[in-house]
Each structure stands twice: as structure tokens, then as C-alpha cells.
Coordinates of C-alpha atoms in Angstrom, one line a residue:
Chain A
M1 CA -0.4 0.0 0.1
I2 CA 1.2 3.3 -1.2
G3 CA 0.2 6.7 0.1
G4 CA -0.1 6.2 4.1
P5 CA 1.5 8.2 6.3
A6 CA 5.2 9.6 6.0
A7 CA 8.3 7.2 6.9
I8 CA 10.8 9.8 6.2
V9 CA 10.3 12.9 6.2
T10 CA 13.1 16.0 5.4
H11 CA 12.6 20.0 5.8
G12 CA 15.2 21.6 4.7
L13 CA 18.4 19.0 5.4
S14 CA 21.3 20.4 5.6
K15 CA 24.4 19.4 5.9
T16 CA 28.4 21.4 5.9
Y17 CA 31.9 20.2 6.7
G18 CA 34.3 22.8 7.6
V19 CA 37.2 22.3 5.3
G20 CA 41.1 22.8 5.8
R21 CA 42.2 24.9 8.6
G22 CA 44.8 27.5 9.0
L23 CA 45.6 30.8 7.6
G24 CA 43.3 32.4 5.0
R25 CA 41.0 28.8 5.0
A26 CA 39.4 29.3 8.8
G27 CA 35.7 29.1 8.4
A28 CA 35.7 27.8 4.6
T29 CA 32.6 25.2 4.6
V30 CA 31.6 22.8 1.8
A31 CA 27.7 22.1 1.3
A32 CA 27.6 18.4 1.5
L33 CA 23.8 18.6 1.8
D34 CA 21.7 21.3 0.8
D35 CA 18.2 21.8 1.8
L36 CA 16.8 18.6 1.2
T37 CA 13.4 18.3 1.5
I38 CA 11.4 15.2 1.0
E39 CA 8.9 12.7 2.0
V40 CA 8.7 9.5 2.2
R41 CA 5.3 7.9 1.5
E42 CA 5.1 4.4 4.2
G43 CA 5.1 1.5 2.2
E44 CA 7.0 2.4 -1.0
I45 CA 10.2 1.5 -2.3
F46 CA 12.0 5.3 -2.6
G47 CA 14.5 5.3 -5.2
F48 CA 18.1 8.3 -4.3
L49 CA 20.0 8.4 -6.6
G50 CA 23.1 10.2 -7.7
P51 CA 26.0 9.9 -8.3
N52 CA 28.9 9.2 -6.9
G53 CA 28.8 12.2 -3.9
A54 CA 26.7 13.9 -5.2
G55 CA 25.6 13.5 -0.8
K56 CA 23.3 10.2 -1.1
S57 CA 24.9 8.9 2.2
T58 CA 25.8 11.5 3.6
T59 CA 21.3 11.9 3.9
I60 CA 21.3 8.2 4.8
R61 CA 23.9 9.0 7.4
L62 CA 21.3 12.2 9.0
L63 CA 18.5 10.2 8.6
L64 CA 20.2 8.0 11.5
G65 CA 21.6 10.3 13.7
F66 CA 25.2 9.6 12.6
L67 CA 24.8 13.4 11.8
H68 CA 24.0 16.1 12.7
P69 CA 22.5 18.7 10.3
S70 CA 23.4 21.9 9.9
A71 CA 20.2 23.6 9.2
G72 CA 16.9 21.8 9.1
N73 CA 15.2 18.1 10.3
A74 CA 14.1 15.3 9.5
Q75 CA 12.0 12.9 11.2
V76 CA 11.7 9.4 11.1
L77 CA 8.4 7.0 11.4
G78 CA 7.4 9.8 13.2
R79 CA 10.9 11.0 15.4
D80 CA 13.1 13.5 15.7
A81 CA 16.5 11.9 13.6
V82 CA 18.8 13.4 16.6
S83 CA 17.4 13.0 19.2
D84 CA 15.4 10.3 19.0
S85 CA 17.6 8.2 16.4
V86 CA 18.2 4.8 19.5
A87 CA 14.7 4.9 19.0
I88 CA 15.0 5.0 15.7
R89 CA 17.5 2.3 14.3
G90 CA 15.6 0.1 17.0
R91 CA 12.7 -0.1 13.7
V92 CA 14.9 0.9 10.7
G93 CA 17.2 -1.9 9.2
Y94 CA 20.4 -0.7 7.7
L95 CA 22.6 -1.4 5.1
P96 CA 25.9 0.4 4.1
G97 CA 27.7 1.1 1.7
G98 CA 30.7 -1.5 1.4
I99 CA 29.5 -2.4 4.4
A100 CA 32.8 -3.2 6.5
L101 CA 31.7 -7.2 8.9
Y102 CA 33.7 -8.5 11.4
D103 CA 36.2 -10.9 9.6
T104 CA 37.0 -13.3 12.9
M105 CA 33.9 -14.4 13.1
T106 CA 31.6 -17.1 10.9
G107 CA 29.0 -15.6 9.0
E108 CA 26.3 -17.1 11.6
S109 CA 27.5 -15.8 14.2
L110 CA 28.0 -12.4 12.6
L111 CA 24.1 -12.2 11.8
D112 CA 23.0 -14.0 15.8
Y113 CA 25.1 -10.7 17.1
L114 CA 24.1 -8.3 14.9
A115 CA 20.1 -9.9 15.6
D116 CA 20.3 -9.9 19.2
L117 CA 21.3 -6.0 19.7
Y118 CA 18.0 -5.5 17.7
G119 CA 17.0 -8.0 21.3
R120 CA 14.1 -9.8 19.0
G121 CA 15.1 -12.7 16.9
A122 CA 15.7 -12.4 13.2
P123 CA 12.6 -13.6 11.6
R124 CA 13.2 -12.9 8.2
R125 CA 16.9 -15.1 8.4
A126 CA 15.5 -18.5 7.0
E127 CA 13.2 -17.2 4.0
L128 CA 17.2 -14.8 3.0
V129 CA 19.8 -17.1 3.2
E130 CA 17.3 -19.1 1.4
R131 CA 16.7 -16.4 -1.7
L132 CA 19.9 -15.3 -1.6
E133 CA 21.5 -19.0 -1.5
L134 CA 23.7 -18.2 1.0
S135 CA 23.7 -22.2 2.8
A136 CA 24.7 -23.7 6.0
A137 CA 28.2 -24.7 5.8
T138 CA 29.1 -20.9 3.9
L139 CA 27.6 -18.9 6.9
R140 CA 29.5 -21.4 9.6
R141 CA 32.9 -20.1 7.5
P142 CA 34.6 -17.4 8.6
V143 CA 33.4 -13.3 7.3
R144 CA 37.1 -13.3 6.1
D145 CA 37.3 -16.0 3.9
Y146 CA 34.2 -14.3 2.0
S147 CA 34.3 -13.0 -1.2
R148 CA 32.5 -9.2 -1.8
G149 CA 29.0 -11.1 -2.8
M150 CA 29.1 -12.7 -0.2
R151 CA 30.0 -9.9 2.4
Q152 CA 26.7 -7.9 0.1
K153 CA 24.8 -10.7 1.2
I154 CA 25.4 -10.6 4.4
G155 CA 25.0 -7.4 4.8
I156 CA 21.8 -7.9 3.2
I157 CA 20.1 -10.1 5.4
Q158 CA 21.6 -8.8 9.1
A159 CA 19.6 -5.5 7.5
L160 CA 16.5 -7.1 6.8
Q161 CA 16.7 -10.3 9.1
H162 CA 14.9 -8.5 11.7
D163 CA 12.2 -7.7 9.9
P164 CA 11.9 -3.8 10.5
E165 CA 9.6 -1.2 9.8
L166 CA 11.9 0.7 7.3
A167 CA 15.1 -0.6 5.4
I168 CA 17.3 1.6 4.4
L169 CA 19.4 0.3 1.7
D170 CA 22.6 1.5 0.3
E171 CA 24.0 1.1 -2.8
P172 CA 22.3 -2.3 -2.1
S173 CA 22.9 -4.7 -5.2
E174 CA 26.3 -3.5 -5.0
G175 CA 29.1 -7.1 -5.9
L176 CA 26.1 -9.5 -6.5
D177 CA 25.6 -11.1 -9.6
P178 CA 23.2 -10.5 -11.7
L179 CA 21.7 -13.4 -10.7
M180 CA 21.4 -12.3 -6.8
Q181 CA 20.3 -9.2 -7.8
R182 CA 17.3 -10.9 -9.0
A183 CA 17.3 -13.1 -5.6
F184 CA 17.2 -9.2 -4.2
Y185 CA 14.9 -7.8 -6.3
A186 CA 12.5 -9.7 -5.6
V187 CA 13.1 -9.6 -2.3
L188 CA 12.8 -6.4 -2.5
D189 CA 9.4 -6.8 -4.4
G190 CA 8.0 -9.4 -1.4
L191 CA 9.0 -6.3 1.3
R192 CA 6.6 -3.8 -0.7
R193 CA 3.8 -6.0 -1.5
E194 CA 3.8 -6.8 2.8
G195 CA 3.9 -2.8 3.1
R196 CA 7.4 -1.8 4.4
T197 CA 9.4 1.1 3.6
V198 CA 12.7 1.2 1.6
F199 CA 14.2 3.7 0.8
F200 CA 16.9 2.4 -1.4
S201 CA 20.1 4.6 -2.4
S202 CA 21.7 3.9 -5.4
H203 CA 23.7 5.2 -8.6
V204 CA 22.9 2.5 -10.8
L205 CA 20.3 3.0 -13.2
S206 CA 18.5 0.5 -14.2
E207 CA 17.5 -1.0 -11.2
V208 CA 16.2 2.2 -9.7
E209 CA 13.9 1.9 -12.5
R210 CA 13.4 -1.5 -11.8
V211 CA 11.9 -1.4 -8.5
C212 CA 11.1 1.9 -6.6
D213 CA 7.9 3.8 -6.7
R214 CA 9.7 7.0 -6.4
V215 CA 12.6 8.6 -7.0
A216 CA 14.5 11.4 -5.9
I217 CA 17.6 12.3 -8.2
I218 CA 20.9 14.4 -5.9
R219 CA 23.5 16.0 -7.5
S220 CA 26.6 18.1 -5.9
G221 CA 24.2 17.8 -2.4
R222 CA 20.7 19.3 -4.3
L223 CA 17.8 18.0 -5.0
V224 CA 17.3 18.1 -8.6
A225 CA 14.0 16.0 -9.2
L226 CA 11.9 14.2 -7.0
S227 CA 8.7 12.4 -9.5
D228 CA 7.4 8.9 -9.4
I229 CA 9.3 6.7 -11.3
E230 CA 6.4 6.3 -14.4
V231 CA 5.6 10.4 -14.9
L232 CA 9.7 10.9 -15.3
L233 CA 9.9 7.7 -17.4
D234 CA 6.8 8.5 -19.7
R235 CA 7.5 12.2 -20.2
R236 CA 10.7 11.7 -21.4
R237 CA 12.1 11.5 -25.8
R238 CA 11.5 8.1 -27.1
H239 CA 14.1 8.0 -29.5
V240 CA 12.1 6.5 -33.2
E241 CA 13.4 4.5 -36.2
M242 CA 11.1 3.7 -39.4
R243 CA 11.2 2.6 -42.9
F244 CA 8.2 3.5 -45.2
A245 CA 7.2 1.1 -48.3
G246 CA 7.6 4.7 -50.2
D247 CA 8.2 8.0 -49.2
A248 CA 7.8 8.9 -44.9
P249 CA 5.3 10.7 -44.5
A250 CA 5.5 14.4 -43.0
L251 CA 5.6 14.4 -39.0
E252 CA 6.4 18.6 -38.7
G253 CA 4.3 19.8 -36.9
V254 CA 3.0 16.8 -34.7
P255 CA 3.1 17.4 -31.0
G256 CA 5.6 15.5 -29.3
V257 CA 8.2 14.9 -32.6
S258 CA 11.8 16.5 -32.8
D259 CA 15.1 15.8 -33.7
L260 CA 13.3 15.1 -37.5
I261 CA 15.7 13.5 -39.7
A262 CA 14.0 11.5 -43.1
Q263 CA 15.9 10.2 -46.0
G264 CA 13.5 8.7 -48.6
G265 CA 11.9 6.2 -46.9
S266 CA 13.6 6.1 -43.6
L267 CA 12.9 8.3 -40.2
S268 CA 13.4 8.7 -37.8
C269 CA 13.1 11.2 -34.8
Q270 CA 12.3 11.8 -30.6
L271 CA 8.8 11.5 -29.2
E272 CA 8.4 12.8 -26.1
G273 CA 4.6 12.6 -24.1
D274 CA 1.1 11.3 -25.5
V275 CA 2.5 9.2 -28.6
G276 CA -1.8 9.4 -29.8
P277 CA -0.5 12.7 -31.8
F278 CA 2.5 10.8 -33.3
L279 CA 0.3 7.2 -34.5
A280 CA -2.5 9.1 -36.2
A281 CA 0.3 11.2 -38.3
I282 CA 1.9 7.6 -39.2
A283 CA -1.3 5.6 -39.3
H284 CA -1.8 5.5 -43.2
A285 CA 1.8 5.6 -44.2
Q286 CA 3.0 1.7 -44.8
V287 CA 4.7 1.4 -42.5
R288 CA 7.7 -1.7 -43.0
D289 CA 9.4 -1.6 -39.8
L290 CA 9.2 0.1 -36.7
T291 CA 11.7 0.6 -33.8
I292 CA 11.3 2.3 -30.5
E293 CA 14.0 2.8 -27.8
P294 CA 12.0 2.3 -24.1
A295 CA 12.8 5.6 -22.2
R296 CA 15.4 4.8 -20.2
L297 CA 16.7 6.3 -16.8
E298 CA 19.3 6.6 -18.1
E299 CA 18.8 9.5 -20.2
A300 CA 16.0 11.1 -17.6
F301 CA 18.3 10.8 -15.3
L302 CA 21.5 12.9 -17.4
E303 CA 19.2 15.4 -18.9
Y304 CA 17.5 16.3 -16.1
Y305 CA 22.0 16.7 -14.7
E306 CA 22.6 18.6 -17.9
D307 CA 19.4 20.9 -17.2
A308 CA 20.5 21.7 -13.9
T309 CA 23.7 22.4 -15.1
A310 CA 22.8 24.3 -17.9
A311 CA 20.5 26.7 -15.3
Chain B
M1 CA 23.6 26.6 19.3
P2 CA 24.4 23.8 21.0
R3 CA 23.8 20.8 19.1
R4 CA 21.5 17.8 20.0
H5 CA 22.3 15.0 20.5
E6 CA 21.0 11.2 20.8
H7 CA 18.7 10.0 23.3
G8 CA 16.8 7.6 24.5
G9 CA 17.7 4.5 24.8
S10 CA 19.6 2.9 28.6
G11 CA 22.0 4.9 28.0
G12 CA 23.7 2.7 30.1
M13 CA 25.4 -1.4 29.9
N14 CA 24.7 -3.3 27.2
A15 CA 24.8 -7.0 27.6
V16 CA 25.4 -8.6 24.0
L17 CA 27.5 -5.7 23.3
F18 CA 29.3 -6.5 26.8
R19 CA 29.1 -10.1 26.2
R20 CA 30.5 -9.9 22.4
T21 CA 33.7 -7.6 23.9
L22 CA 35.1 -10.5 26.9
A23 CA 34.6 -13.2 24.4
A24 CA 36.4 -11.4 21.8
S25 CA 39.2 -10.6 24.2
R26 CA 39.0 -13.8 26.3
L27 CA 42.6 -15.4 24.7
R28 CA 44.6 -12.4 24.4
L29 CA 43.0 -11.2 28.5
L30 CA 44.7 -15.3 28.9
I31 CA 47.6 -14.4 27.2
C32 CA 48.6 -11.3 29.3
A33 CA 46.5 -12.5 32.7
V34 CA 49.7 -15.9 32.5
G35 CA 52.1 -13.2 31.8
L36 CA 51.3 -11.3 34.4
F37 CA 51.6 -14.1 37.1
A38 CA 54.1 -15.5 36.3
W39 CA 56.2 -11.8 35.8
G40 CA 54.4 -11.5 40.1
L41 CA 56.5 -14.5 40.9
V42 CA 59.4 -13.0 40.3
T43 CA 60.3 -10.3 41.8
P44 CA 59.7 -11.9 45.6
L45 CA 61.5 -14.5 44.2
I46 CA 64.6 -12.4 43.6
Y47 CA 64.0 -10.2 47.3
A48 CA 64.0 -13.9 48.6
T49 CA 67.3 -15.6 46.7
F50 CA 69.6 -12.4 46.5
G51 CA 67.8 -9.2 48.3
R52 CA 69.9 -9.9 51.5
E53 CA 73.7 -9.7 49.0
L54 CA 71.7 -7.1 46.6
E55 CA 71.6 -4.6 49.7
G56 CA 74.7 -5.3 50.6
L57 CA 76.2 -4.3 47.2
V58 CA 74.4 -1.5 47.1
Q59 CA 75.1 0.4 50.5
G60 CA 78.0 2.5 50.7
N61 CA 77.6 3.2 46.8
P62 CA 75.6 6.7 46.0
L63 CA 74.4 5.9 42.7
L64 CA 73.1 2.3 43.2
S65 CA 71.9 3.1 46.2
Q66 CA 69.6 5.9 44.3
F67 CA 69.8 3.7 41.0
S68 CA 67.8 1.2 43.5
Q69 CA 64.3 3.1 44.5
F70 CA 63.5 2.5 40.7
G71 CA 59.7 4.0 40.6
G72 CA 59.7 4.0 44.9
G73 CA 60.4 0.2 44.7
D74 CA 63.2 -1.9 45.6
L75 CA 64.8 -5.0 46.6
F76 CA 65.1 -5.1 49.8
S77 CA 61.8 -6.3 51.4
L78 CA 59.3 -7.8 50.3
S79 CA 57.1 -4.4 49.5
G80 CA 59.9 -3.0 47.8
A81 CA 59.8 -6.4 45.4
M82 CA 56.2 -6.7 44.7
A83 CA 56.5 -2.1 44.4
L84 CA 59.0 -2.6 41.9
G85 CA 57.3 -5.6 39.5
F86 CA 54.1 -3.0 40.1
I87 CA 55.7 -0.1 37.8
H88 CA 58.6 -2.4 36.0
P89 CA 58.2 -2.0 32.3
I90 CA 56.4 -5.6 31.7
T91 CA 53.4 -4.6 33.7
V92 CA 52.6 -1.0 32.2
A93 CA 52.9 -2.8 29.1
L94 CA 50.7 -6.6 29.9
L95 CA 48.0 -3.8 31.3
S96 CA 48.4 -1.3 28.3
V97 CA 47.2 -4.2 25.7
F98 CA 43.7 -3.4 27.8
A99 CA 44.4 -0.2 29.4
I100 CA 45.2 1.9 26.4
G101 CA 44.8 -0.7 23.1
L102 CA 41.4 -2.4 23.7
P103 CA 39.8 1.8 23.9
V104 CA 41.9 2.7 21.4
A105 CA 40.3 -0.1 19.4
V106 CA 37.3 -0.3 20.3
V107 CA 35.8 3.6 19.2
A108 CA 38.6 4.6 16.7
G109 CA 39.6 1.2 15.3
E110 CA 36.1 -0.1 14.8
R111 CA 35.4 3.3 13.1
Q112 CA 38.2 3.2 10.9
R113 CA 37.6 -0.7 10.1
G114 CA 33.7 0.8 9.3
T115 CA 32.6 -1.8 11.9
L116 CA 30.8 0.4 14.5
E117 CA 28.9 2.2 11.8
V118 CA 27.3 -1.8 11.9
L119 CA 26.7 -1.9 15.2
L120 CA 25.7 1.9 16.0
A121 CA 22.9 0.7 13.3
R122 CA 21.4 -0.8 16.2
P123 CA 19.4 1.1 19.1
V124 CA 22.3 1.1 20.8
A125 CA 23.1 4.4 21.8
R126 CA 26.8 5.9 22.5
R127 CA 26.7 6.9 25.2
S128 CA 26.2 2.9 26.5
Y129 CA 28.3 1.8 23.6
Y130 CA 30.5 4.0 25.2
V131 CA 29.5 2.8 28.9
T132 CA 30.0 -1.4 28.1
T133 CA 33.2 -1.7 26.0
F134 CA 34.8 1.3 29.5
V135 CA 33.6 -1.2 32.1
C136 CA 34.9 -4.9 29.4
G137 CA 38.5 -2.4 30.2
A138 CA 37.9 -2.3 33.4
L139 CA 37.6 -5.7 34.5
F140 CA 40.1 -6.5 32.3
V141 CA 42.7 -4.5 34.0
G142 CA 41.6 -5.3 36.5
L143 CA 42.0 -8.7 36.3
L144 CA 45.3 -8.2 35.5
L145 CA 46.3 -6.4 38.4
A146 CA 44.8 -9.6 40.4
A147 CA 46.7 -11.9 38.3
E148 CA 50.5 -10.0 39.6
L149 CA 49.3 -9.5 42.8
A150 CA 48.1 -13.0 42.7
G151 CA 51.6 -14.3 41.6
N152 CA 53.0 -12.4 44.2
V153 CA 51.6 -13.5 47.0
A154 CA 51.8 -17.1 45.6
S155 CA 55.3 -16.5 45.6
A156 CA 56.1 -14.9 49.0
A157 CA 54.3 -18.2 50.0
S158 CA 55.9 -20.9 49.0
L159 CA 58.6 -19.0 49.7
G160 CA 58.2 -17.8 53.3
V161 CA 58.6 -14.5 53.9
L162 CA 54.6 -14.2 52.8
D163 CA 54.2 -12.4 56.8
E164 CA 57.4 -9.7 55.9
I165 CA 53.4 -7.9 54.7
E166 CA 50.6 -7.7 55.2
V167 CA 48.1 -9.3 53.6
A168 CA 45.5 -7.0 53.7
R169 CA 46.3 -4.4 52.3
V170 CA 47.1 -6.1 49.1
P171 CA 43.4 -5.4 48.0
L172 CA 44.4 -1.6 48.6
L173 CA 47.6 -2.1 46.1
W174 CA 44.9 -3.8 43.6
F175 CA 42.6 -0.6 44.3
D176 CA 45.2 1.6 43.9
G177 CA 46.8 0.2 40.8
W178 CA 43.0 -0.3 39.4
L179 CA 42.5 3.3 39.5
L180 CA 46.4 4.5 37.4
F181 CA 45.6 2.2 35.0
L182 CA 41.8 3.6 34.8
A183 CA 43.1 7.0 34.6
F184 CA 45.6 5.4 31.5
M185 CA 42.6 4.2 29.8
A186 CA 40.2 7.0 30.7
I187 CA 42.6 8.5 28.7
A188 CA 42.9 6.7 26.0
F189 CA 39.2 5.9 25.8
A190 CA 39.6 9.9 25.3
A191 CA 41.2 10.6 22.6
S192 CA 39.5 7.1 21.1
V193 CA 36.3 9.3 21.0
S194 CA 38.0 12.1 19.5
F195 CA 39.2 10.8 16.5
D196 CA 38.1 9.0 13.6
R197 CA 41.1 7.3 12.5
L198 CA 43.1 4.4 15.0
A199 CA 46.6 6.9 14.3
P200 CA 46.2 9.4 16.1
A201 CA 43.8 7.7 19.4
L202 CA 46.8 5.2 19.8
G203 CA 49.2 8.2 19.7
I204 CA 47.6 10.2 22.2
A205 CA 47.0 7.6 24.3
I206 CA 50.4 6.0 24.2
F207 CA 52.0 10.0 24.1
V208 CA 50.2 10.3 27.3
L209 CA 52.0 6.8 29.0
L210 CA 54.8 7.6 28.1
V211 CA 55.3 10.5 29.4
T212 CA 53.9 9.6 32.8
Y213 CA 56.6 7.1 33.5
V214 CA 59.6 8.5 31.6
I215 CA 59.1 11.8 34.5
D216 CA 58.5 8.9 37.6
V217 CA 61.3 7.1 36.0
I218 CA 63.9 10.3 35.6
A219 CA 62.0 11.7 39.2
S220 CA 63.4 8.5 41.4
L221 CA 66.8 8.1 40.3
W222 CA 67.8 12.0 40.0
P223 CA 67.2 13.5 43.3
D224 CA 67.5 16.7 41.8
A225 CA 64.2 16.1 39.3
S226 CA 62.5 14.6 41.9
W227 CA 59.7 17.7 42.2
I228 CA 58.9 16.3 38.7
A229 CA 57.3 13.2 39.8
D230 CA 54.1 15.5 40.9
Y231 CA 53.3 15.7 36.8
S232 CA 53.3 11.7 36.7
L233 CA 50.1 9.7 37.4
F234 CA 52.6 6.7 38.4
H235 CA 53.7 8.9 41.3
Y236 CA 50.4 9.1 42.9
V237 CA 50.8 5.1 43.2
R238 CA 53.0 4.6 45.7
A239 CA 52.4 0.4 46.0
K240 CA 55.6 0.4 49.1
Q241 CA 53.8 2.5 51.1
V242 CA 50.5 1.3 50.3
L243 CA 51.6 -2.2 51.8
D244 CA 53.5 -0.5 54.6
G245 CA 51.1 0.6 55.6
S246 CA 49.7 4.3 54.3
L247 CA 47.3 4.9 50.9
A248 CA 47.0 8.7 50.6
A249 CA 43.4 9.8 49.9
T250 CA 45.0 13.1 48.6
D251 CA 46.3 10.1 45.9
V252 CA 43.2 8.2 45.0
G253 CA 41.6 12.0 44.9
L254 CA 43.7 12.6 42.2
L255 CA 43.3 9.1 40.4
V256 CA 39.5 9.3 40.8
A257 CA 39.5 13.3 39.7
V258 CA 41.3 12.0 36.2
V259 CA 39.1 9.7 35.4
A260 CA 35.9 11.7 35.9
L261 CA 36.9 14.0 33.8
A262 CA 38.1 12.3 31.3
V263 CA 35.2 10.3 31.1
A264 CA 33.3 13.5 31.7
Y265 CA 34.5 14.2 28.0
A266 CA 34.1 11.4 26.0
M267 CA 30.6 11.1 27.7
F268 CA 30.1 14.8 26.9
V269 CA 31.7 14.6 22.9
F270 CA 31.1 10.8 22.1
P271 CA 26.6 11.9 21.4
R272 CA 28.0 15.3 19.8
R273 CA 29.9 14.3 17.3
D274 CA 29.4 13.5 14.2
L275 CA 30.8 10.4 12.7
A276 CA 31.2 10.6 8.9
A277 CA 30.9 7.4 6.3
P278 CA 33.8 6.0 6.5
S279 CA 36.9 7.0 3.9

């Protein structure tokens, strides 16, 4: 269910760091996050997209109380992210980017330890272990023997095994092979069906497009877009290639069509928004071949960045 | 604007973390305890075997006489021998494994490795993390000191010289020594919660220990510089005097004050500081 009360709300959340010390540099600051205002609804998978260094991890660390905001505030599950951070962390599962684990412990004892710190068991562990294909023998081995992918699986399990109300996942598919990525996406689908909320930070555009309901795009610490995935994709341009039996129809002036290149019986163009006028314009032509490349979030992402840069 | 910080959680001991810290430290603790017990056997043995001869050798030689006062101990009495063992570099080094190594590892070390982030993502308040690991460290240091004193007592009893000290005062010496290393541990924790990397925290903690140790050694060997002893924490554990019947309340008070100040600093700073992503 999407559209319930907010799981995460930030108002003008900002974080600045002092940089350097010494003559002529005193007081210099850099804004890691600038005036972030977002709302993550309960029951949705919320993508938080941006390149490395954009401020994604800073945002997460502010939400969990690791960092203190320079301005603004955040509420997680209805509680203040600074003063109530201990209570918040009791209801949240967190996967840090590039998670560090205790190498001398076995996978099983590490998961036991991390679950015990929540004090409420690990009701989801068996299911997660099975879905992510971690065998009992693997879990009995020391973590130092694990590959990167196996460490990431342990990271995912420790974040979700206690069945949190809200999962905050920072680059969760990093290090997973394509099969395991698919298994992980299935886990997320399961969480969505159960009404759990997931804050999904990533720079991998395709997975955000695949698993998220809404996406916020962040760049240089500033929010540059916040939209439903569907809306974002709908308003993106599609690349169209067509071949006709005979001359290509005249598409100049058709709403949504741009970058038109016609050459004899071949035509290519960009198509944006409602496809109705375009389909009506080619309805009477004899189309021999038609390719419409689906709008990729990557293009939307790049366009947002280009727009932001131009601005 | 004062920085807000986390509330909630017990802020006290965390049983799960406590058990884990004990489990992770048990082998090192055992090795250090065996080492200190063995070392505790040695000084009474040297006293009982060579004490008289050494005293005769030293008498009449001002240089040797002064040198024999190293760290306020000597080898001419059981209490002096125990005091000498108490301040010997072997004791200091083995106790520092936990008095300095543990505090530096559990905060700055875990920060640097990135594992502190995983722990503090749980409902564990930073103060609770600090208190739990501090209590573990205090327990370990207490056990190690007890191991050395147990070695002293066992050795003296087997050599038939135990009646030269009042055994009931041994726990007082344990308490005084425990406070000394608790002070070093509290300082190491204070350094540890202040840094994101192991090296500066470890550097500061070792620097404080070494400087105060060297000051005490110089003051004990060089009469003209004896006044600098007041600036060494080691000076406030006078093991021989404690065993011989006097434990100065001001010495205890000063060590307690150092511990209290360092703990207050860490309890204030740790919950309020930013824990940025490990680099």
C-alpha cells in the first residue's frame, strides 16, 4: 500500500563541513547536503539516485543520527532523527555502502550478534538465506573467507533479518552477480507487497527504474528531481526509427515529435509525451519496420543533470 | 546553538555488547593474565634469593643506592620488590594491552574499519557503547592486576616471606593500581572518541603513558629532578607505602579526578560528534 503516512520527512535538511584549517582557510565550508526536502511514504520503495559524492550517504547518515544537521530537520517513522535516533534505529534496518564486517566471526555468529543487538530475534533470516543462496556450510565459515558478493549478502541479511518497518539500503546490489541481483529484487518485491518501506540509495539507474515506485535525484547535495518513476519515464523522449514502403510521411509539427531526420523511406525522430498524435500521423503510411527505444531512466537522469548544469 | 544529541536507549550497559567484548578479548586476556601472574612470581623470588646480597652491594655506593630506588620500589624488602614489579615496564606493557589497546580499538579502530557504523545502526546509544566497553576494559585491567598480585602472594608464600607484609593491604594496592590504569584507560577512551582513525588516538594515548612514565623514572633516579614526579600519574601510586601501611587519600582523589574528567569529556563529546562515512 502506498500513500499512507510518511515514513521519512525532511525539511530543508542541510549539512556543511569545515574544510581545511590554517591561514586564509579558516571558516571555509563545503555543503555536502543543501536544503533537502523530501517525503517518503509508508509502503513505497523510494529510490535515491545520484552519482558518487552527490550526498546520498550523507542524507542516510543524517536520517540515522550519525551526523547532525547544520540546518533543517528530519523525521523518521514519526520521530526526530537527532534526539530519537536510538528509537528510530530500533525500527530500521540499515545496509551501509561497502559494509565492513568482523572478519574473525563466522557468518552465522555475526548475524546472531547483530540480531541480538535488536533484542527481537531474526524472523526473516531463514527466508533471506534461502533466497540469497547462502548455504549453512557457508554461514559456518569465517567472514574473512567470504567473497565480496557473499559479504554483500550478509549485509543485506543483517539489514532485513529482524523484519524492520523501514529498510535503508545504500548501494545494496553492489557486488552481487546478476542472478543474485534478481533474487534481491524479488526480496524487495516481497517487502513491497507486505507494505514495508524501503529507502533505496543507488547510482545504478536501471535497478532504481526496476524496483522503485518514486525516485529523487540528487546532485552536488541538492535535490534536482522528485517524481514517480512512471511519470519520469512517460515524459522522457523515446528514440524512433522507421522504414516505409515509399516516402516517409510528413511529421513536422506533430506534437511531441522532434529531431526529425527523413531520408527517402527512412525516418528517425525523438518522441516525447503522448504518443497519440504521432500514431495518428503515421496511421495511413505503409510502415515496413518500426523501432521505438524505450525511455531509459538514464536518459532522464542525464537530462536532469544537463538541465541543472545549464541552470 | 548547542548541538542536540541522541536520547533514549538505556545509556547504560548493553549485555549483548558486553558478552561479545568479553568473548573477543578472552584469548588476549588469558595470555596477559598468565604473563602477569608469571611476572608476579619473579620479584618476590629475586628478593628472597638475592635481596640481602643486593642490599650489601648497594650500601655505600650512592649511585647504585639511588638507582635501586627505581619507581619507588627496591629489592631489599618484599613490599619494595612488589612495588618494583608493579611499576616495571613489563607490567605497564601488559596492562596497556587493555588499558590503551582496547579503548583505542573499540571506538577509533572500529570507526576506521567501518564496523562501528554497523553496530551503531542498532538501537545502541553511543553512551551505552562507551559505558559497556569502558566497563569491560575496567574489568580486564582489574583482572590483570589481580593476576600479578596473585603471583606476588603465591611466590612470597611459597618462599616463606609472606608474613613480611600485611596481606590485607594487598587489595588496597590492587585498588590503587587499578585506579592508575583506569586513568590511562579513560584518557585513551577520550582520545579514541575524538578521532576517526586509529593512529592519532593510539599516538596520544601512548604519548601520555610514556611521558608520565619517563617523568616518574627520571624523578626517582635523579634527586635534583624529584619535583617533576608530581606531574606523573605513576607518582600517585606509591605501592611500597601502600603495602607498608599508608594510602594517601589525596593520591586516590587525584586519580579519581583524572578518571572522572576523562569520562565526562568522552560522555559529552561522543554522542554529539559527527560520525562521517569511514574513508
